[in-house]
CSV table of C-alpha atoms in Angstrom, one decimal:
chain,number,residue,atom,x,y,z
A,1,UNK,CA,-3.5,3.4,11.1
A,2,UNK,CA,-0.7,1.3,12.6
A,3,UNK,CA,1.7,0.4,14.9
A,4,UNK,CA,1.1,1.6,18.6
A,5,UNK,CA,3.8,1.9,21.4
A,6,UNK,CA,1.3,2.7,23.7
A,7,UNK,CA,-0.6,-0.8,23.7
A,8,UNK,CA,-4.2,-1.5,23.6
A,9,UNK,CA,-6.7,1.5,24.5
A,10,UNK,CA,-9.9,3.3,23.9
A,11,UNK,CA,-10.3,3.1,19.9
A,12,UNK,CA,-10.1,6.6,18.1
A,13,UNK,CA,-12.4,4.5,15.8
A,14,UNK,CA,-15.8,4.8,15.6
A,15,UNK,CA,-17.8,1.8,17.4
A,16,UNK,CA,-19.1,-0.6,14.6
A,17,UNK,CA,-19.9,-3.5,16.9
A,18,UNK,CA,-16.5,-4.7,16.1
A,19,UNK,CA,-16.2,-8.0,14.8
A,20,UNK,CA,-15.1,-10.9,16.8
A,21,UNK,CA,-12.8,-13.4,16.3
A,22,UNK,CA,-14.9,-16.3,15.1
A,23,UNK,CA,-12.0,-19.0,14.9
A,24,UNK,CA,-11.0,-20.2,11.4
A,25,UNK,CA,-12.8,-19.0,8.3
A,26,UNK,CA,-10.7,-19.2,5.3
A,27,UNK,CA,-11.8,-17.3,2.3
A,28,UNK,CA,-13.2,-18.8,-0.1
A,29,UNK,CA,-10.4,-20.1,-3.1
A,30,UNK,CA,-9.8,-16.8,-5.1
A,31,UNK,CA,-11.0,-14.6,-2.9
A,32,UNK,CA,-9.3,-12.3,-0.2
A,33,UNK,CA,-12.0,-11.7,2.4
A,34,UNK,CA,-13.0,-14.2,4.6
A,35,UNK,CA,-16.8,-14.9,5.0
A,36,UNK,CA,-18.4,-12.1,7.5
A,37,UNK,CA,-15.8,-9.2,6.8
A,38,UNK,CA,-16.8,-6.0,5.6
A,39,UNK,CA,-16.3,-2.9,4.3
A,40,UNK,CA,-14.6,-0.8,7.3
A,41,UNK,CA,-13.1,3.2,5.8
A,42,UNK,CA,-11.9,4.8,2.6
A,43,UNK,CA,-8.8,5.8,3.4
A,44,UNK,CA,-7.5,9.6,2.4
A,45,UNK,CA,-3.8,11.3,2.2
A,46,UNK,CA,-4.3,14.8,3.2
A,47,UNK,CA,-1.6,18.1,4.3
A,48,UNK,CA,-3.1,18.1,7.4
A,49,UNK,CA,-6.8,16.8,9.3
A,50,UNK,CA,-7.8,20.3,9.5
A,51,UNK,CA,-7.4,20.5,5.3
A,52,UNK,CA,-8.9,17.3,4.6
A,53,UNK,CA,-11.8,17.7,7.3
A,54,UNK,CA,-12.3,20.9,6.2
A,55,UNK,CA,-12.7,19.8,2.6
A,56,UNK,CA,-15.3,17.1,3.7
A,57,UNK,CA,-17.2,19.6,5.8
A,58,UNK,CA,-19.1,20.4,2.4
A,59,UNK,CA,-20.1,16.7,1.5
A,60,UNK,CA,-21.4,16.5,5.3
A,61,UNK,CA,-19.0,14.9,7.4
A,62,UNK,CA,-17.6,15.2,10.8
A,63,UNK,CA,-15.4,13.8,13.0
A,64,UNK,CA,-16.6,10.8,14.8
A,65,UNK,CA,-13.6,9.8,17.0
A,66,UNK,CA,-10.7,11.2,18.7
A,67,UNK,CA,-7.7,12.2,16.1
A,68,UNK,CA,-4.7,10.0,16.7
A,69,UNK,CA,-1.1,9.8,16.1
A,70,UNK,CA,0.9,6.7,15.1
A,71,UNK,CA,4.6,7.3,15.1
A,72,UNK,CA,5.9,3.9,13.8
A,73,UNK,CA,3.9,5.2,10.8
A,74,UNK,CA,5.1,9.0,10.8
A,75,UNK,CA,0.8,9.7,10.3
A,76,UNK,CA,-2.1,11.6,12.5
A,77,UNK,CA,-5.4,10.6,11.6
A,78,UNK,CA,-8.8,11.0,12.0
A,79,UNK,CA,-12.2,8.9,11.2
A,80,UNK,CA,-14.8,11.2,9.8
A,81,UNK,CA,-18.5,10.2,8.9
A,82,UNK,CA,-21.4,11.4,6.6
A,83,UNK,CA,-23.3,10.9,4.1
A,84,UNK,CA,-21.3,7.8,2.5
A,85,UNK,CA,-18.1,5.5,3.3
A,86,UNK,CA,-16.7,6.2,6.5
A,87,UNK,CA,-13.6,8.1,6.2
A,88,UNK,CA,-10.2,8.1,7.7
A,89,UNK,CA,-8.1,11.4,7.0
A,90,UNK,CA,-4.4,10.8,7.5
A,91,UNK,CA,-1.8,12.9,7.1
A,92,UNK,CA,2.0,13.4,7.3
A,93,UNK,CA,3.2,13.4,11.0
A,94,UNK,CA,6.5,15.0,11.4
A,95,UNK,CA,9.5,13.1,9.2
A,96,UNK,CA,6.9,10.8,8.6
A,97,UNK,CA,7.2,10.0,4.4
A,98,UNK,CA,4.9,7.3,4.2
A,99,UNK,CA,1.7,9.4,2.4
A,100,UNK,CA,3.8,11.4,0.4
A,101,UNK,CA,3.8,9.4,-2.8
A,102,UNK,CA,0.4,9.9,-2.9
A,103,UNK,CA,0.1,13.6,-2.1
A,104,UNK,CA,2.8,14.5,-4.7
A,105,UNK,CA,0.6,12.4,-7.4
A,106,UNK,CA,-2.4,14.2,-6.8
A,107,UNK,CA,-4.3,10.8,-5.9
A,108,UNK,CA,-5.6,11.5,-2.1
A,109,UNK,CA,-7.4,8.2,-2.3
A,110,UNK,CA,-5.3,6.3,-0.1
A,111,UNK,CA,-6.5,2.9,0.5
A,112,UNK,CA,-10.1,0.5,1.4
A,113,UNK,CA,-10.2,-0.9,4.8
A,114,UNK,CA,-12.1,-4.1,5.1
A,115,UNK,CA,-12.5,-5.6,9.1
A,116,UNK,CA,-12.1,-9.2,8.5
A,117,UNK,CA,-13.3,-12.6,10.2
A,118,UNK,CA,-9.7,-13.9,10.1
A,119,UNK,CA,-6.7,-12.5,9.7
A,120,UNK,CA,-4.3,-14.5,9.2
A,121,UNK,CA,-6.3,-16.4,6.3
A,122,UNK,CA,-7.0,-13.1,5.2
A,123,UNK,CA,-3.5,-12.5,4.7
A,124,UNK,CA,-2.5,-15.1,3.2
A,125,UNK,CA,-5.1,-15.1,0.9
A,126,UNK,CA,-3.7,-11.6,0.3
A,127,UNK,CA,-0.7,-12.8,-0.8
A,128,UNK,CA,-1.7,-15.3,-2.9
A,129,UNK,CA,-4.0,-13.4,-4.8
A,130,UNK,CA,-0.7,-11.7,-6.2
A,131,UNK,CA,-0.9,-8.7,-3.3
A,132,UNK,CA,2.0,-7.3,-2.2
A,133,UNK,CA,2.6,-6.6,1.9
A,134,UNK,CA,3.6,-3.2,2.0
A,135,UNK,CA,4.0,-3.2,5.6
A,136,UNK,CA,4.4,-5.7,8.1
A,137,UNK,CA,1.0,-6.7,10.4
A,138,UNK,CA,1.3,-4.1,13.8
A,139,UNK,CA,-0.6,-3.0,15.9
A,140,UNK,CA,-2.4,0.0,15.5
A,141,UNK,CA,-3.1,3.1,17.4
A,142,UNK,CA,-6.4,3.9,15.5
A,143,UNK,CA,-8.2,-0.1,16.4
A,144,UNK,CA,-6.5,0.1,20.1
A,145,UNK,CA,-3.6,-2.6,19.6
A,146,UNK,CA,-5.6,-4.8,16.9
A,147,UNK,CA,-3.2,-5.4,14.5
A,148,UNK,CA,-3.8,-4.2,10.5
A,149,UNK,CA,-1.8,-4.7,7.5
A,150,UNK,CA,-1.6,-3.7,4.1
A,151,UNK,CA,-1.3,-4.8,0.3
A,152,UNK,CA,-1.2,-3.5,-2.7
A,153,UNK,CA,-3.0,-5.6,-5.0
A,154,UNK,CA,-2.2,-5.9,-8.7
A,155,UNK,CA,-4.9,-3.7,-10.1
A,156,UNK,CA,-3.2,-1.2,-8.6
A,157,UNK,CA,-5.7,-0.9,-5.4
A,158,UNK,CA,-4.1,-0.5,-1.6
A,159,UNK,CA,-6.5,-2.3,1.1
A,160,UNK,CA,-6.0,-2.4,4.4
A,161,UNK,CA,-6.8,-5.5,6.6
A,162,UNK,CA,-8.2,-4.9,10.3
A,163,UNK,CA,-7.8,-7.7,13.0
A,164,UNK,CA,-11.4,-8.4,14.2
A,165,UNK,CA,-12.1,-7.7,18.1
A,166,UNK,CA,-11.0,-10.0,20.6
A,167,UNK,CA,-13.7,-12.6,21.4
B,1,UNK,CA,14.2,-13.4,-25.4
B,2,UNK,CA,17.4,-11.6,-26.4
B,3,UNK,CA,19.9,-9.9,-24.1
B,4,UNK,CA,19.0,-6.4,-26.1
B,5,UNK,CA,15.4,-7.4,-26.3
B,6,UNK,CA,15.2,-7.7,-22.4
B,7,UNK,CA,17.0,-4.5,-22.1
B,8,UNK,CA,14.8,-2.9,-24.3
B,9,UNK,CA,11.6,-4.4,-22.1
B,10,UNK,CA,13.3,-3.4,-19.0
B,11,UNK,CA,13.9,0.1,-20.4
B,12,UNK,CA,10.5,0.6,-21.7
B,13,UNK,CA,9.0,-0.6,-18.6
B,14,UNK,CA,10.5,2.3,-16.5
B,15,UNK,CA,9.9,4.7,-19.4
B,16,UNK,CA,6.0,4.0,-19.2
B,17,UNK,CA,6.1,3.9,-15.7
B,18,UNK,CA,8.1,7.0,-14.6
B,19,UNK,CA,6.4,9.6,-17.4
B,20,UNK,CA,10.0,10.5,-18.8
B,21,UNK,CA,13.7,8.9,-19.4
B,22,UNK,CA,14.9,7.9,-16.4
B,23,UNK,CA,18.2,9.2,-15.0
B,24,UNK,CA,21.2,8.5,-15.8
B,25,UNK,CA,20.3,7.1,-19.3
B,26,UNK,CA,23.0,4.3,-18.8
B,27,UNK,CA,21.9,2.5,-15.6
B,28,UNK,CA,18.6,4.3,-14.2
B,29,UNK,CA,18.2,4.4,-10.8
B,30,UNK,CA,16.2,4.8,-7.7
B,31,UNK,CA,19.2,7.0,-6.4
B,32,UNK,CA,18.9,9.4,-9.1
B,33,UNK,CA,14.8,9.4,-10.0
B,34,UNK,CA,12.8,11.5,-7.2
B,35,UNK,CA,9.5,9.6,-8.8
B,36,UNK,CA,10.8,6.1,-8.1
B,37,UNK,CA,9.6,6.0,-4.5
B,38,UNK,CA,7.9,2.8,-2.9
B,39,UNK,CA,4.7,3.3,-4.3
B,40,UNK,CA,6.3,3.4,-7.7
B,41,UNK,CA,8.7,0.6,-7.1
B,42,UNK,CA,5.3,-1.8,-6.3
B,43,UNK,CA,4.2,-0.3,-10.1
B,44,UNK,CA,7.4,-1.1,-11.8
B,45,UNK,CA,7.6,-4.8,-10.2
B,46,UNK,CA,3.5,-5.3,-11.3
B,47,UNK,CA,4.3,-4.0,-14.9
B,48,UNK,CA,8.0,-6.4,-14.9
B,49,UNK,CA,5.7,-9.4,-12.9
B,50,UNK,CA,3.1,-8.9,-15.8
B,51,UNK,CA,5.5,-8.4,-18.6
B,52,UNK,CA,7.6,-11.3,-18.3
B,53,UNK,CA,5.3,-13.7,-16.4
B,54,UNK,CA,6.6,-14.3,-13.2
B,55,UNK,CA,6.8,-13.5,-9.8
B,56,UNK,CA,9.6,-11.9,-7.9
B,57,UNK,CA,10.6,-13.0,-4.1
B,58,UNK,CA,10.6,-9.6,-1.6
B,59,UNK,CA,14.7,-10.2,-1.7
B,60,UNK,CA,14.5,-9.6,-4.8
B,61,UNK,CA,12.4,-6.4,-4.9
B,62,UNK,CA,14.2,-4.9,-1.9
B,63,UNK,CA,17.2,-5.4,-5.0
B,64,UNK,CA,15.2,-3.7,-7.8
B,65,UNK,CA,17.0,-0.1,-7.1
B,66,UNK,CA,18.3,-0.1,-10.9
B,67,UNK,CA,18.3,-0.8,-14.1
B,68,UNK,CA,21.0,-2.8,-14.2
B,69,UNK,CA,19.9,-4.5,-11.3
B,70,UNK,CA,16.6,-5.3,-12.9
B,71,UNK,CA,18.0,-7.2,-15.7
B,72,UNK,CA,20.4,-8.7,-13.1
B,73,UNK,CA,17.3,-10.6,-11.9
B,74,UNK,CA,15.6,-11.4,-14.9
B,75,UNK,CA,18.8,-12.9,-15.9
B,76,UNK,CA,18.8,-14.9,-12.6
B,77,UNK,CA,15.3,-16.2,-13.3
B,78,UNK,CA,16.5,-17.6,-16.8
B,79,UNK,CA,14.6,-14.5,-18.6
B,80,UNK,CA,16.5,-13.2,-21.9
């Protein structure tokens, strides 16, 4: 989910045929996304990965990458996949506080991740579509080192932005 | 607006966002209201942002930790 202190590595995420950096493609005006991103993982506040992938067991998923830590984050987490959006279970890692709003309001859905084309005109865009950062771009242990960021957007929706591949 | 009419705004907003009077009743605070954590801090600064039409710098949120503080900045940004 974010920041990684061990560097770039194998990806606990699922291969997607990662996008690549295409050079500038600025969203179109009003939009957040640039042209070519897409929908990457719902992601989903849970006690622990065992709990949540437990719970998802039913609906047909299963793991499809190595679980992960991220301890700038204080979260493990796992991408799952079945029978709809992929899924990425997180949950609270030691001290870590940074899910907790969410499980003590009984709303497990934690975020949308979108891969994206550009990422710094995707954050911008972010921005100025009234978003708020709620944490700073980082590299991330579950995308080996590609940085992600999020915002929480005024309807009330957190997204998470994922750095495309190197080119 | 007037001074009493922002107060009242400001202590409706946190009313409607935190479910129940926030604590203590004369300056409301994050230090005192287990609710008000960051994910409802980004709800009260959307409902403030919305109410009173404007947009608040991050210096500003990362000052938002009262009531008082609030209408400190909506002051600042010629509001009431």
């Amino acid at each position: 989910m974010s920041a990684d202190s061990a560097g770039p590595g194998p990806s606990p995420a699922p291969d997607t045929s990662s996008l690549q950096a295409p050079g500038t493609s600025s969203p179109p005006p009003g939009l957040i996304l640039p042209a070519g991103s897409r929908f990457h993982h719902l992601g989903f506040a849970c006690r622990s990965l065992e709990e949540g992938q437990a719970g998802l067991r039913a609906l047909g998923y299963a793991a499809a990458g190595a679980p992960f830590t991220d301890t700038d984050q204080g979260v493990s987490g796992v991408f799952v996949e079945g029978p709809g959006p992929r899924v990425e279970l997180l949950a609270p890692l030691g001290e870590g506080r940074v899910l907790e709003p969410w499980l003590r309001g009984g709303s497990r859905l934690y975020h949308l991740a979108y891969e994206v084309t550009d990422f710094e005109a995707a954050l911008a865009a972010a921005a100025a579509a009234g978003g708020r950062q709620t944490s700073a771009p980082a590299p991330a242990a579950a995308f080996a080192g590609r940085r992600i960021a999020f915002f929480m957007l005024p309807v009330r929706l957190l997204i998470e932005l994922i750095e495309p591949g190197a080119a | 607006m007037s001074d009493d009419g922002l107060e009242a705004a400001v202590r409706e907003i946190l009313e409607t966002a935190l479910g129940t009077p926030p604590e203590p009743p004369e300056n409301p605070s994050r230090a005192h209201t287990e609710r008000w954590d960051s994910l409802m801090q980004l709800e009260i600064v959307f409902m403030l942002e919305e109410r009173f039409d404007l947009r608040f710098s991050e210096q500003e949120i990362a000052g938002l930790d009262s009531f008082n503080d609030i209408v400190s900045v909506l002051r600042s940004k010629h509001v009431g």
